[in-house]
mmCIF file of C-alpha atoms in Angstrom:
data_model
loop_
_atom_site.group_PDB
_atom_site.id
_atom_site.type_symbol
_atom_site.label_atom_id
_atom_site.label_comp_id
_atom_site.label_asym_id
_atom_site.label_seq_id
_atom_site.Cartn_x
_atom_site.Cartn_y
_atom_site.Cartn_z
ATOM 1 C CA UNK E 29 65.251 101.629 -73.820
ATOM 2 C CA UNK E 30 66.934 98.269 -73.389
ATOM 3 C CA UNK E 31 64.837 97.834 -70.198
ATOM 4 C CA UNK E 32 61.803 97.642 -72.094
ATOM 5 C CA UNK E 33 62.825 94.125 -73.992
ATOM 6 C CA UNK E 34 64.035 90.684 -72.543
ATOM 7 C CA UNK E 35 66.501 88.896 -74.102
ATOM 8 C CA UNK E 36 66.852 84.983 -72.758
ATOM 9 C CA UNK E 37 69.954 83.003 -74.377
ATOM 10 C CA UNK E 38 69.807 79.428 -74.317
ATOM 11 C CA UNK E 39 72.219 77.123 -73.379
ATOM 12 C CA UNK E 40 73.089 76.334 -77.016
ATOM 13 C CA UNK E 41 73.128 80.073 -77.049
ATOM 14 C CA UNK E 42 71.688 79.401 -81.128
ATOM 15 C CA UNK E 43 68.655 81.297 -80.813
ATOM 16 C CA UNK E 44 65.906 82.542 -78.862
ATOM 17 C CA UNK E 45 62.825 85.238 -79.239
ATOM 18 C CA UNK E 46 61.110 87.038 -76.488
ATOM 19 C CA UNK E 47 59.574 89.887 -75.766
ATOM 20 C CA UNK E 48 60.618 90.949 -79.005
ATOM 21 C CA UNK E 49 64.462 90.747 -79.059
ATOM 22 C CA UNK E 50 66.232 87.908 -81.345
ATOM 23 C CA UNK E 51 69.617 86.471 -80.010
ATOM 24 C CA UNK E 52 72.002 85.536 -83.176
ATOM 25 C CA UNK E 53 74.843 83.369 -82.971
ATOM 26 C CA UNK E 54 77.479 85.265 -84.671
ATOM 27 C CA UNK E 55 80.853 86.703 -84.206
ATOM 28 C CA UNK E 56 81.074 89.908 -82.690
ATOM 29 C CA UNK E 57 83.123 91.190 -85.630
ATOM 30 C CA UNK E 58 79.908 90.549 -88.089
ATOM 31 C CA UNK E 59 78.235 93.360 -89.336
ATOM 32 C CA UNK E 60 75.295 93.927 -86.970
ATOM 33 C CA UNK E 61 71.626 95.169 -87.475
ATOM 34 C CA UNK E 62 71.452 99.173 -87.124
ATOM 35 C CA UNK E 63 68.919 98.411 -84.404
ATOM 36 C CA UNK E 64 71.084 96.139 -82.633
ATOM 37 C CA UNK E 65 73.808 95.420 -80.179
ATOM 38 C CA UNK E 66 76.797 93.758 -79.119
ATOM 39 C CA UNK E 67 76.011 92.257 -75.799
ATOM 40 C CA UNK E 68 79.843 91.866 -74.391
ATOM 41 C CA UNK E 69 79.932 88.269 -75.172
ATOM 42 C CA UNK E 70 82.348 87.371 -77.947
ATOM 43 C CA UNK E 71 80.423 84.483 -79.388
ATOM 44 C CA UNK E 72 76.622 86.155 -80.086
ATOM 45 C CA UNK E 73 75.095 89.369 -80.630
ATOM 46 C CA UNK E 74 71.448 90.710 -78.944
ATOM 47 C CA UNK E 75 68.954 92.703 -81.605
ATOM 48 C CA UNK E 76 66.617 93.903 -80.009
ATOM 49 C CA UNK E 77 63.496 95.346 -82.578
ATOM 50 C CA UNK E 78 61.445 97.922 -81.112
ATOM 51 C CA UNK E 79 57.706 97.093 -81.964
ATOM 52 C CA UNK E 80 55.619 97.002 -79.184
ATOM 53 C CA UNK E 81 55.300 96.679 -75.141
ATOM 54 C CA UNK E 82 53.219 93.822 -75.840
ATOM 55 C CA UNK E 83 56.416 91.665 -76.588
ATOM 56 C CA UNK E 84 55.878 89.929 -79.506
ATOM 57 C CA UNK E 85 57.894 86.525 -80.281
ATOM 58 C CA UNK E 86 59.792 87.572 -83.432
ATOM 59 C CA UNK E 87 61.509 84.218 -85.383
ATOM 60 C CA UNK E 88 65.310 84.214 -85.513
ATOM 61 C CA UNK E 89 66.787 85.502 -89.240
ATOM 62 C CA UNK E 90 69.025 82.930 -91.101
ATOM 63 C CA UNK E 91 70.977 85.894 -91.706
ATOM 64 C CA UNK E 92 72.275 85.472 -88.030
ATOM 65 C CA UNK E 93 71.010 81.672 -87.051
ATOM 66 C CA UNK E 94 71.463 78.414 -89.464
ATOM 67 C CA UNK E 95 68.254 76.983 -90.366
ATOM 68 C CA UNK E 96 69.551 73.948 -89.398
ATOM 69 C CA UNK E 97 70.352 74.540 -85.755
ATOM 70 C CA UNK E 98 68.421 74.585 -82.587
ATOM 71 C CA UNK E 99 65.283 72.684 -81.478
ATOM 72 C CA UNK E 100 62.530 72.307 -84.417
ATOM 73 C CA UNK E 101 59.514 74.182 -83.517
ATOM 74 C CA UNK E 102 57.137 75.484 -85.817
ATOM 75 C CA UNK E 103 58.856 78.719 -87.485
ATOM 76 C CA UNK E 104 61.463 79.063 -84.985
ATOM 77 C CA UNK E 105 58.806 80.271 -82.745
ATOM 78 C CA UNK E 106 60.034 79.785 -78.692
ATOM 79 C CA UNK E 107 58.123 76.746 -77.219
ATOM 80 C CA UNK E 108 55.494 77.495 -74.594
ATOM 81 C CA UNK E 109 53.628 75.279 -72.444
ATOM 82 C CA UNK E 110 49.981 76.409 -72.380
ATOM 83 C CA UNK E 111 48.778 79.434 -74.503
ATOM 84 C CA UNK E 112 48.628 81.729 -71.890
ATOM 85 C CA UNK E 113 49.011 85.007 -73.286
ATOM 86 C CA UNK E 114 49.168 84.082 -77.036
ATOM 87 C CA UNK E 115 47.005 85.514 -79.816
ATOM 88 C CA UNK E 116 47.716 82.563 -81.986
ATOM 89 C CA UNK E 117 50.083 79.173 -81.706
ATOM 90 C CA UNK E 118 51.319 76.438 -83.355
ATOM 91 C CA UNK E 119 49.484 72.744 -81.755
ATOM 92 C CA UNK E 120 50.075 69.791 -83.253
ATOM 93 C CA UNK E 121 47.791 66.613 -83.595
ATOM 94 C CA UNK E 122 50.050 63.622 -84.383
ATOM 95 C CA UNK E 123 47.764 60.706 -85.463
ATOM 96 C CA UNK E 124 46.911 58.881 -88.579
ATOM 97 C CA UNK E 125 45.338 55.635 -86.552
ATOM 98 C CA UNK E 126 41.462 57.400 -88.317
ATOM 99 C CA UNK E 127 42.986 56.967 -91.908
ATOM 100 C CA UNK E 128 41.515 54.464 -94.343
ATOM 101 C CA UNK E 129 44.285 54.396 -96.944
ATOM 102 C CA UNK E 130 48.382 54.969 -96.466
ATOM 103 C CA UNK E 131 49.197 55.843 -92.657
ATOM 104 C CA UNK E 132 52.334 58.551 -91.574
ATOM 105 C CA UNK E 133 50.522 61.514 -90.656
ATOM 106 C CA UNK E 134 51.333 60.452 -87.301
ATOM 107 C CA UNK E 135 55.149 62.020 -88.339
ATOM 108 C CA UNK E 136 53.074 65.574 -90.124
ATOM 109 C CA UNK E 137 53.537 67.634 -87.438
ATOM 110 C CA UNK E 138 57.556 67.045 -86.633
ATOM 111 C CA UNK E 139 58.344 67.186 -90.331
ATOM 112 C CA UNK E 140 56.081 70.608 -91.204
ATOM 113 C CA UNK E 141 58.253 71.744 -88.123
ATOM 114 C CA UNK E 142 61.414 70.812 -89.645
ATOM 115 C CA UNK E 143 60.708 72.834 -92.618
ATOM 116 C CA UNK E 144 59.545 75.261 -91.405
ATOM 117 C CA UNK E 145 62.800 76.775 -90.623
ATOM 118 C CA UNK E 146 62.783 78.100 -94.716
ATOM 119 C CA UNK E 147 59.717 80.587 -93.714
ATOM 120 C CA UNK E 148 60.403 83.690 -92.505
ATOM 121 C CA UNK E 149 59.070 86.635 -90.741
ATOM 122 C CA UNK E 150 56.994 88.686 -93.924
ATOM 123 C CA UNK E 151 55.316 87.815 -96.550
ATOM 124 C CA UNK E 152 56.794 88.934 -99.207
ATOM 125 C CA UNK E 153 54.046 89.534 -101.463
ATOM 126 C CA UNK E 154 51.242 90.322 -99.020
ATOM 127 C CA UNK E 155 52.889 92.655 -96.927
ATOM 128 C CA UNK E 156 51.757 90.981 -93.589
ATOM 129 C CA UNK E 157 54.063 91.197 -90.658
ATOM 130 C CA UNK E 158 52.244 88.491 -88.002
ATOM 131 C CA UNK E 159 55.056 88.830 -85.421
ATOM 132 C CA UNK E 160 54.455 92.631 -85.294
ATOM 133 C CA UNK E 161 50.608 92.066 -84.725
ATOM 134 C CA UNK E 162 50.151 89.030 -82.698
ATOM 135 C CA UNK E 163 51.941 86.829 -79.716
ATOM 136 C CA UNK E 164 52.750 83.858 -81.073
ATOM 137 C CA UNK E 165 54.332 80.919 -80.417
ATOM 138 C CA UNK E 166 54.622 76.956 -80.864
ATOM 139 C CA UNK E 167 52.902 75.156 -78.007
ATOM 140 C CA UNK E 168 54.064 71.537 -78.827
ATOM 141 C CA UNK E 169 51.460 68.867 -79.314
ATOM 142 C CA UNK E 170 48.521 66.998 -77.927
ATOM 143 C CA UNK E 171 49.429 63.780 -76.145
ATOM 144 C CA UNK E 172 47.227 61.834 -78.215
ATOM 145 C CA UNK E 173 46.351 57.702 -77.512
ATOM 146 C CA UNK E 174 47.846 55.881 -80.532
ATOM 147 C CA UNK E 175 45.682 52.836 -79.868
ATOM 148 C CA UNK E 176 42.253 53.916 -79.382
ATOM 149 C CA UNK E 177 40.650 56.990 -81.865
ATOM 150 C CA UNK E 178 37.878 57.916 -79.557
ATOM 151 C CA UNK E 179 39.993 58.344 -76.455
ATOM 152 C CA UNK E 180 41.882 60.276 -78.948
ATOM 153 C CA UNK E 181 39.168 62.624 -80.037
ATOM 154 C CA UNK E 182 38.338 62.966 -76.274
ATOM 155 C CA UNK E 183 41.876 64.396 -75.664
ATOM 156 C CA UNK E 184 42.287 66.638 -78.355
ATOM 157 C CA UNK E 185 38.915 68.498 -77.622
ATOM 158 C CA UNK E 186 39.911 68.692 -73.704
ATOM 159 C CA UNK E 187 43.092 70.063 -74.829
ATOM 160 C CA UNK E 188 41.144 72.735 -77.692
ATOM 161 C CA UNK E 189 38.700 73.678 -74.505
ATOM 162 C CA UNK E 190 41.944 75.148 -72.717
ATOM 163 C CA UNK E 191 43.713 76.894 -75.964
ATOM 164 C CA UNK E 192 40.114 78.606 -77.292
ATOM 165 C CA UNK E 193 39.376 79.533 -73.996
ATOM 166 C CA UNK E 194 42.023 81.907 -73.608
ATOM 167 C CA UNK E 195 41.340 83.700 -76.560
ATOM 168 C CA UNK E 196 44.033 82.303 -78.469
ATOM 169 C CA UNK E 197 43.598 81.037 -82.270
ATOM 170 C CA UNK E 198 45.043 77.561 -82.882
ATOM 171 C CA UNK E 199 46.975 76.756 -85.904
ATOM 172 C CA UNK E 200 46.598 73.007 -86.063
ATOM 173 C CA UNK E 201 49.602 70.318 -87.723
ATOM 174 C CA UNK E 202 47.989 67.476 -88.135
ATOM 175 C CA UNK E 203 47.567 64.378 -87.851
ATOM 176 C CA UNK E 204 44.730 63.166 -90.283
ATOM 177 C CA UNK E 205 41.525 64.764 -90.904
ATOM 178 C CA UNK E 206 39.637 63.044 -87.656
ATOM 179 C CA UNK E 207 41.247 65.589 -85.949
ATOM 180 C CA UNK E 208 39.007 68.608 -87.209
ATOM 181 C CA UNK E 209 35.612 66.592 -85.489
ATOM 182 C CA UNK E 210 36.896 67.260 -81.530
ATOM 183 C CA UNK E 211 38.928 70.890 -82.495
ATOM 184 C CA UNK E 212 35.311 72.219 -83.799
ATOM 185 C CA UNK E 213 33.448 70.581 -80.805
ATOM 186 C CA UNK E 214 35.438 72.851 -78.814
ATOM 187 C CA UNK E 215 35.792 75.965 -80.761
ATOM 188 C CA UNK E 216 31.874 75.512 -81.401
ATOM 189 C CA UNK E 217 31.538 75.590 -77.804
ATOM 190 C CA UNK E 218 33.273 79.007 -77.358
ATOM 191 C CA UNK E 219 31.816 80.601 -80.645
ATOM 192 C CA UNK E 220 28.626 78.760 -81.300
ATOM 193 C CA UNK E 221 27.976 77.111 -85.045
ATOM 194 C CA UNK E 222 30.640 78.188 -87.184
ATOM 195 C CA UNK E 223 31.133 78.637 -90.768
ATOM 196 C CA UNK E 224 33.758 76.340 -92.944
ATOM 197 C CA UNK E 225 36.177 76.747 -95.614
ATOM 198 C CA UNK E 226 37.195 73.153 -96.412
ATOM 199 C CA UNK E 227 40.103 72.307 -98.807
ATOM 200 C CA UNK E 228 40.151 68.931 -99.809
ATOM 201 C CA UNK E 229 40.001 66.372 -102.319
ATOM 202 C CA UNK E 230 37.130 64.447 -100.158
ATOM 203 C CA UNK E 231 33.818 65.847 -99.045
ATOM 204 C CA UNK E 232 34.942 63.875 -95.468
ATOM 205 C CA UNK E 233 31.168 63.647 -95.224
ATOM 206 C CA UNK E 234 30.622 59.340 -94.938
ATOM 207 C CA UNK E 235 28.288 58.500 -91.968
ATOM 208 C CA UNK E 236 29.860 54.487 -91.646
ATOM 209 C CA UNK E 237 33.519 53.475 -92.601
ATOM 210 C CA UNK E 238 33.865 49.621 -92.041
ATOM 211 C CA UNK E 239 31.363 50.533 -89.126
ATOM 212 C CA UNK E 240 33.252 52.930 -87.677
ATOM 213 C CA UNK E 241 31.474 56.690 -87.119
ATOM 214 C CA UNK E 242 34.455 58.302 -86.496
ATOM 215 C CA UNK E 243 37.763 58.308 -88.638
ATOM 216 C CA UNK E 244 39.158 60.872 -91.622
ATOM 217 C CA UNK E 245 36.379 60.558 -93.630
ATOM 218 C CA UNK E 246 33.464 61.222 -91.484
ATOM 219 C CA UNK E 247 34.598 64.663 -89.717
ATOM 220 C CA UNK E 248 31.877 67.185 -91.032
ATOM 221 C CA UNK E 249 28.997 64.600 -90.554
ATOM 222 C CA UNK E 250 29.348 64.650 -87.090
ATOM 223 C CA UNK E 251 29.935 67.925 -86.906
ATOM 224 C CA UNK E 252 26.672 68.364 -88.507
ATOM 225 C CA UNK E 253 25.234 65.994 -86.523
ATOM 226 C CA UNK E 254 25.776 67.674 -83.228
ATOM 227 C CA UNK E 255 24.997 71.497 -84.857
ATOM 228 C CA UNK E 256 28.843 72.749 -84.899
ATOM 229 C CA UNK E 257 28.255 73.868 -87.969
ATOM 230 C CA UNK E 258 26.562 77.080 -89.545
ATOM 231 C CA UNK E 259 25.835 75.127 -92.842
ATOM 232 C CA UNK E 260 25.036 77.959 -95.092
ATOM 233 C CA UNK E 261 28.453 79.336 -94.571
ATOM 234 C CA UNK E 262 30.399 76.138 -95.496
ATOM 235 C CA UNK E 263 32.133 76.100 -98.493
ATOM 236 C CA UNK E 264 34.198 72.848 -99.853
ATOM 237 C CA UNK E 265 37.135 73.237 -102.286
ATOM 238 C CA UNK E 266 38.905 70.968 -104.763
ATOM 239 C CA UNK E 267 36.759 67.598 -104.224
ATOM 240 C CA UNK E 268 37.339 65.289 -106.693
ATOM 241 C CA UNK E 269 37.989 61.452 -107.778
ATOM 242 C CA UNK E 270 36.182 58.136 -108.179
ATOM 243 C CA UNK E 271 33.016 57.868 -105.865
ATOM 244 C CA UNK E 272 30.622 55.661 -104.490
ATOM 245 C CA UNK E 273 27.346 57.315 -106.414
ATOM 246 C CA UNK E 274 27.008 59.115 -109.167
ATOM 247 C CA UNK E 275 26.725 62.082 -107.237
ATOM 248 C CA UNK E 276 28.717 61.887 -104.130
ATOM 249 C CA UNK E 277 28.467 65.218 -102.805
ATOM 250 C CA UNK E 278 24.496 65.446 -102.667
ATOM 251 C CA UNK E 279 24.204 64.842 -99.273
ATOM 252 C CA UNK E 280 26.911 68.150 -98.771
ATOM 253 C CA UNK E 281 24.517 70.158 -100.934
ATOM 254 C CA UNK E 282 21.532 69.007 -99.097
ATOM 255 C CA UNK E 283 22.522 70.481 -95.723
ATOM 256 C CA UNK E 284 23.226 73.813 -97.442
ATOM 257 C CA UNK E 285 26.901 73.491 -98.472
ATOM 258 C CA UNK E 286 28.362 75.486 -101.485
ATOM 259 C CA UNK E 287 30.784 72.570 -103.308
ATOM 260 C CA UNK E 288 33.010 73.308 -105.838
ATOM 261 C CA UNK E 289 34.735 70.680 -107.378
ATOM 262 C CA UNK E 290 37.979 70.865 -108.619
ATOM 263 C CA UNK E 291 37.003 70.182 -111.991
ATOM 264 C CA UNK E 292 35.380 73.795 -111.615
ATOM 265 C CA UNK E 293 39.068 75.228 -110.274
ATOM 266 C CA UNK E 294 41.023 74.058 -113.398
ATOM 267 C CA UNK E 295 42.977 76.542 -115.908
ATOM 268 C CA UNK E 296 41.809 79.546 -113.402
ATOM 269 C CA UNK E 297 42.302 82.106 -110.947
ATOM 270 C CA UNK E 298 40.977 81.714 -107.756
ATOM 271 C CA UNK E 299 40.317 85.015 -106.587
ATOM 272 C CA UNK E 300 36.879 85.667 -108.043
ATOM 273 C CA UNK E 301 35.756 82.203 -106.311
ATOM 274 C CA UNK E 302 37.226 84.007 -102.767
ATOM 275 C CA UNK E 303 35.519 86.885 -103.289
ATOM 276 C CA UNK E 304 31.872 85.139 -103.728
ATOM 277 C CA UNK E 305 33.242 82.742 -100.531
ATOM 278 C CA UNK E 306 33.945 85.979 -98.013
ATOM 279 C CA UNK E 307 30.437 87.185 -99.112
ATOM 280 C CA UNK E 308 29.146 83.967 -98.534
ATOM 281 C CA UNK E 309 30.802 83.472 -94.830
ATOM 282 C CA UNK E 310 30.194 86.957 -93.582
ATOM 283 C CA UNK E 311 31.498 88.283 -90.273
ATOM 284 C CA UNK E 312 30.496 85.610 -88.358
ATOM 285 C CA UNK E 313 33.342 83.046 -86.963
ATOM 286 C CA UNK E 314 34.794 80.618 -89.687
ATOM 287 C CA UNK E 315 36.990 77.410 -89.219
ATOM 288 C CA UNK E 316 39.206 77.152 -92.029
ATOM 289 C CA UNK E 317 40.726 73.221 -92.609
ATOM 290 C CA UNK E 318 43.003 72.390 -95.539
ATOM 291 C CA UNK E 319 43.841 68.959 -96.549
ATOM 292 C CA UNK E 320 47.309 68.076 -98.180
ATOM 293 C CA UNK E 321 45.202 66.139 -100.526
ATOM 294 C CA UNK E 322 43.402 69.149 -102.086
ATOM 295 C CA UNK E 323 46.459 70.304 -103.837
ATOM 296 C CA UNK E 324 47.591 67.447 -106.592
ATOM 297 C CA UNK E 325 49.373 65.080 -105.826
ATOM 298 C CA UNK E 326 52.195 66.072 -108.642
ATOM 299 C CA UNK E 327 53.006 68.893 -106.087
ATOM 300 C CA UNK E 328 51.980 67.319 -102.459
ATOM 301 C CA UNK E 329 52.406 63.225 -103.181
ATOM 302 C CA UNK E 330 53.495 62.484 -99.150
ATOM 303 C CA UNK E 331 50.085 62.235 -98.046
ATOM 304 C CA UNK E 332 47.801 59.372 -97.928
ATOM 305 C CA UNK E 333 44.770 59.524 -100.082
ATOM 306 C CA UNK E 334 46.076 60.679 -102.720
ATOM 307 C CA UNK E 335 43.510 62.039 -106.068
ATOM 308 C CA UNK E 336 44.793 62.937 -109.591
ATOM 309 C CA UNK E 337 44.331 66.400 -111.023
ATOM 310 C CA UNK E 338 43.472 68.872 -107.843
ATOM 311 C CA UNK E 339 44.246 72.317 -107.106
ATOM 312 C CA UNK E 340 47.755 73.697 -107.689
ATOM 313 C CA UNK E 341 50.192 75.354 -104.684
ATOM 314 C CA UNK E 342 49.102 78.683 -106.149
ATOM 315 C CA UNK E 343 45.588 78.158 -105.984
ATOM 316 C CA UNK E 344 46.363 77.017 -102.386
ATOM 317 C CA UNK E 345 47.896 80.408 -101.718
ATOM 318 C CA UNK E 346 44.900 82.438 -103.650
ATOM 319 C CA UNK E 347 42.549 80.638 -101.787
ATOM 320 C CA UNK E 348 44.125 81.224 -97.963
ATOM 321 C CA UNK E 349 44.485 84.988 -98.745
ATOM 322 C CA UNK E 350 41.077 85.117 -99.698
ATOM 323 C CA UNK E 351 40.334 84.572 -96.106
ATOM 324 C CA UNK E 352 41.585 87.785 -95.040
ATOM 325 C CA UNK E 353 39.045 89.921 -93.250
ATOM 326 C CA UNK E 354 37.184 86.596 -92.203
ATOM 327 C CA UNK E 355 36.932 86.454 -88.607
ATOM 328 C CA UNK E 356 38.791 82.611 -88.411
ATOM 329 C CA UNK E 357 38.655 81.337 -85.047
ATOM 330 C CA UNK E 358 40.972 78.320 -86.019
ATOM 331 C CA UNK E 359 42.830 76.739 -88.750
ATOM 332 C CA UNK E 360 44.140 73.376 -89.650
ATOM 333 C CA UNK E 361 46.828 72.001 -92.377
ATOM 334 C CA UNK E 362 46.252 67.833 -91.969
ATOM 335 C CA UNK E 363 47.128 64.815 -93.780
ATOM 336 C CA UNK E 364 50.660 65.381 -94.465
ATOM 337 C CA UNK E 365 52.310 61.783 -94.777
ATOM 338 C CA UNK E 366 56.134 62.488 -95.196
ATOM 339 C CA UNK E 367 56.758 58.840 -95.765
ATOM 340 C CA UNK E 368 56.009 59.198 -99.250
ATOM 341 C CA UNK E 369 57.482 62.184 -100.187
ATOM 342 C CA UNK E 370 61.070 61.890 -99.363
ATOM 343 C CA UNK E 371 62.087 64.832 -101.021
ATOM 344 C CA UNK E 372 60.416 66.981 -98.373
ATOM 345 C CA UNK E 373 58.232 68.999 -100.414
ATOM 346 C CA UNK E 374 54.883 67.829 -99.017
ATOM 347 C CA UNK E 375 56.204 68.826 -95.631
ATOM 348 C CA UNK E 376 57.345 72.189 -96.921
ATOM 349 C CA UNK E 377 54.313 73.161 -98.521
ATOM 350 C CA UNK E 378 52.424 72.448 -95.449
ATOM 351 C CA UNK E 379 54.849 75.049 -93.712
ATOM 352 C CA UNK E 380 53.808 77.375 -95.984
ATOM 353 C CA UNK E 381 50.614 76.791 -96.315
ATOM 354 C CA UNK E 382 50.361 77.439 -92.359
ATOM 355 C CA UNK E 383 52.352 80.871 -92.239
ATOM 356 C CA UNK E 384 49.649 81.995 -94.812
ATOM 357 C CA UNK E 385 47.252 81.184 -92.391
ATOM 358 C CA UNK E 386 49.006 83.271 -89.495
ATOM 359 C CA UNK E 387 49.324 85.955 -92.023
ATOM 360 C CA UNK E 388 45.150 86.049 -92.310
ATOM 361 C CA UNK E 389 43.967 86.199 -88.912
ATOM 362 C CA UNK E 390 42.392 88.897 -87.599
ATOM 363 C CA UNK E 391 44.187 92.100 -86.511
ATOM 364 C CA UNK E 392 47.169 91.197 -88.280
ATOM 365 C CA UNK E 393 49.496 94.095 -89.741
ATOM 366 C CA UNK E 394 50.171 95.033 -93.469
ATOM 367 C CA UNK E 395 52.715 97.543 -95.113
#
């Protein structure tokens, strides 16, 4: 039986998950798991969980491992290279050099890590157990070009080409919202035009910016430009604020968007507006991106463009479950600016926010 799992210890000997076995710093007279054992060593204990020959990565519990040791990668998760073999991973996208307003989200990604380490490996409401249905794992981030955007946007779709095209499903950190132009270039390429769900506060629709075409608020123009895009299955949630015409989403309704304004999302549920949303998307592939921004800014104020009166955390959370039984093909969680939230919150949301999206994806398990 033991044969069948691989346990690797670390030097720090703090944690580690492969193949389905967690390692637990702990002393050997602690209580351990019923489907564990003591390994000989004196200073940690080997649980091995019997789920599948696959070898899923199963997260450490901070029942055995302090949150606040080890190296920060998304969840826990063990750090891979490539995704090779992966259903789904962790990628970050540190850059905020396409923002118009406060910079940071360079520093997203390494802070929705950090806090990360509160999630863990259920949810609790939901019922979905992602490490028992897919291989997952954090695969660090793209080496982006700090100093010029477009060389940027030319790495981080060479680097999408290689994750899609294994099969995996990328679960983006950004980084601002320029980020979602080269990740649907190449996940268009593998899937053809895709449908959108799009959380945000801004339609991220502008043609120019200071005569710039590309930057955080021009994403899903290009993207229509160059037909990535199935535009009767995009949906945009939660715009709001001041704009530059009276009705600044009428070019997004003219290409065949559905936008619902936040306005709309006040004082409500969610759920009915999900289930008109999965009719609306079908079974066809779907991109789902969520801006920090959407929620308001009285719950998520470390980001950088910042809009009164948006969505709450819970409608965040109705409106990523509704995506269960879509057939997402990626995912994205951008704009996080922890600069300006020093409490950490922003940061932790995001975390959160993410692991809902692992808990969505296709083939994942429920009790």
């Amino acid at each position: 039986m033991q044969n069948m799992f691989s346990s690797i210890k670390m030097a720090t000997k703090t944690r580690v998950v492969f193949g389905g076995s967690q390692v637990f710093k702990t002393c050997a007279s602690q209580r351990v798991m019923k489907w564990g054992n003591v390994d000989g060593n004196q200073s940690s204990v080997s649980c091995t969980r019997g789920m599948s020959g696959k070898g899923f990565n199963v997260p450490p519990s901070a029942e055995f491992v302090a949150r606040v040791s080890g190296i920060a990668t998304m969840c826990k998760l063990p750090f891979q290279e490539t995704a090779d073999g992966l259903d789904a991973a962790f990628v970050g996208v540190p850059i905020d050099t396409g923002t118009s307003n406060r910079p940071g989200a360079r520093f997203g990604p390494r802070h929705i890590r950090a806090e990360s380490s509160m999630l863990r490996s259920f949810n609790g409401w939901t019922r979905a157990a992602p490490y028992e249905s897919l291989r997952v794992a954090d695969i660090g981030d793209i080496n982006v070009n700090l100093f010029d955007l477009k060389d940027t946007c030319k790495k981080i779709r060479e680097g999408y080409r290689k994750i899609v095209a294994t099969g995996c499903i990328p679960l983006t950190l950004g980084g601002d919202h320029t980020i979602a132009y080269p990740i649907l270039q190449a996940v268009a390429e593998r899937h053809g035009p895709v449908g959108l769900i799009h959380v945000d506060a801004h339609a991220d629709t502008s043609d120019v910016i200071l005569g710039e075409k590309i930057g955080h608020g021009t994403p899903f123009r290009r993207c229509v430009d160059e037909g990535l895009l199935d535009c009767k299955r995009v949906v945009q949630i939660g715009l709001r604020g001041p704009s530059y015409s009276p009705d600044n989403y009428e070019w997004s309704r003219a290409q065949g968007f559905r936008v619902v304004e936040a306005v709309e999302c006040w004082h409500k549920s969610l759920v009915p507006l999900m289930e008109e949303v999965r009719s609306q998307i079908g079974t066809g592939p779907v991109y789902l991106s969520f801006d920090i921004d959407s929620l308001d800014p009285a719950y998520a104020p470390g980001t950088g463009t910042p809009e009164i009166a948006g969505l709450t955390p819970i409608q965040g959370l109705e409106i990523i479950r509704g995506c269960r039984g879509l057939n997402l093909v990626g995912c994205d969680l951008v704009e996080v600016s922890p600069a300006y939230d020093t409490t950490g919150n922003t940061a932790l949301t995001g975390a959160n926010l993410l692991f809902e999206m692992l808990c969505v994806l296709p083939k994942v398990k429920y009790y």
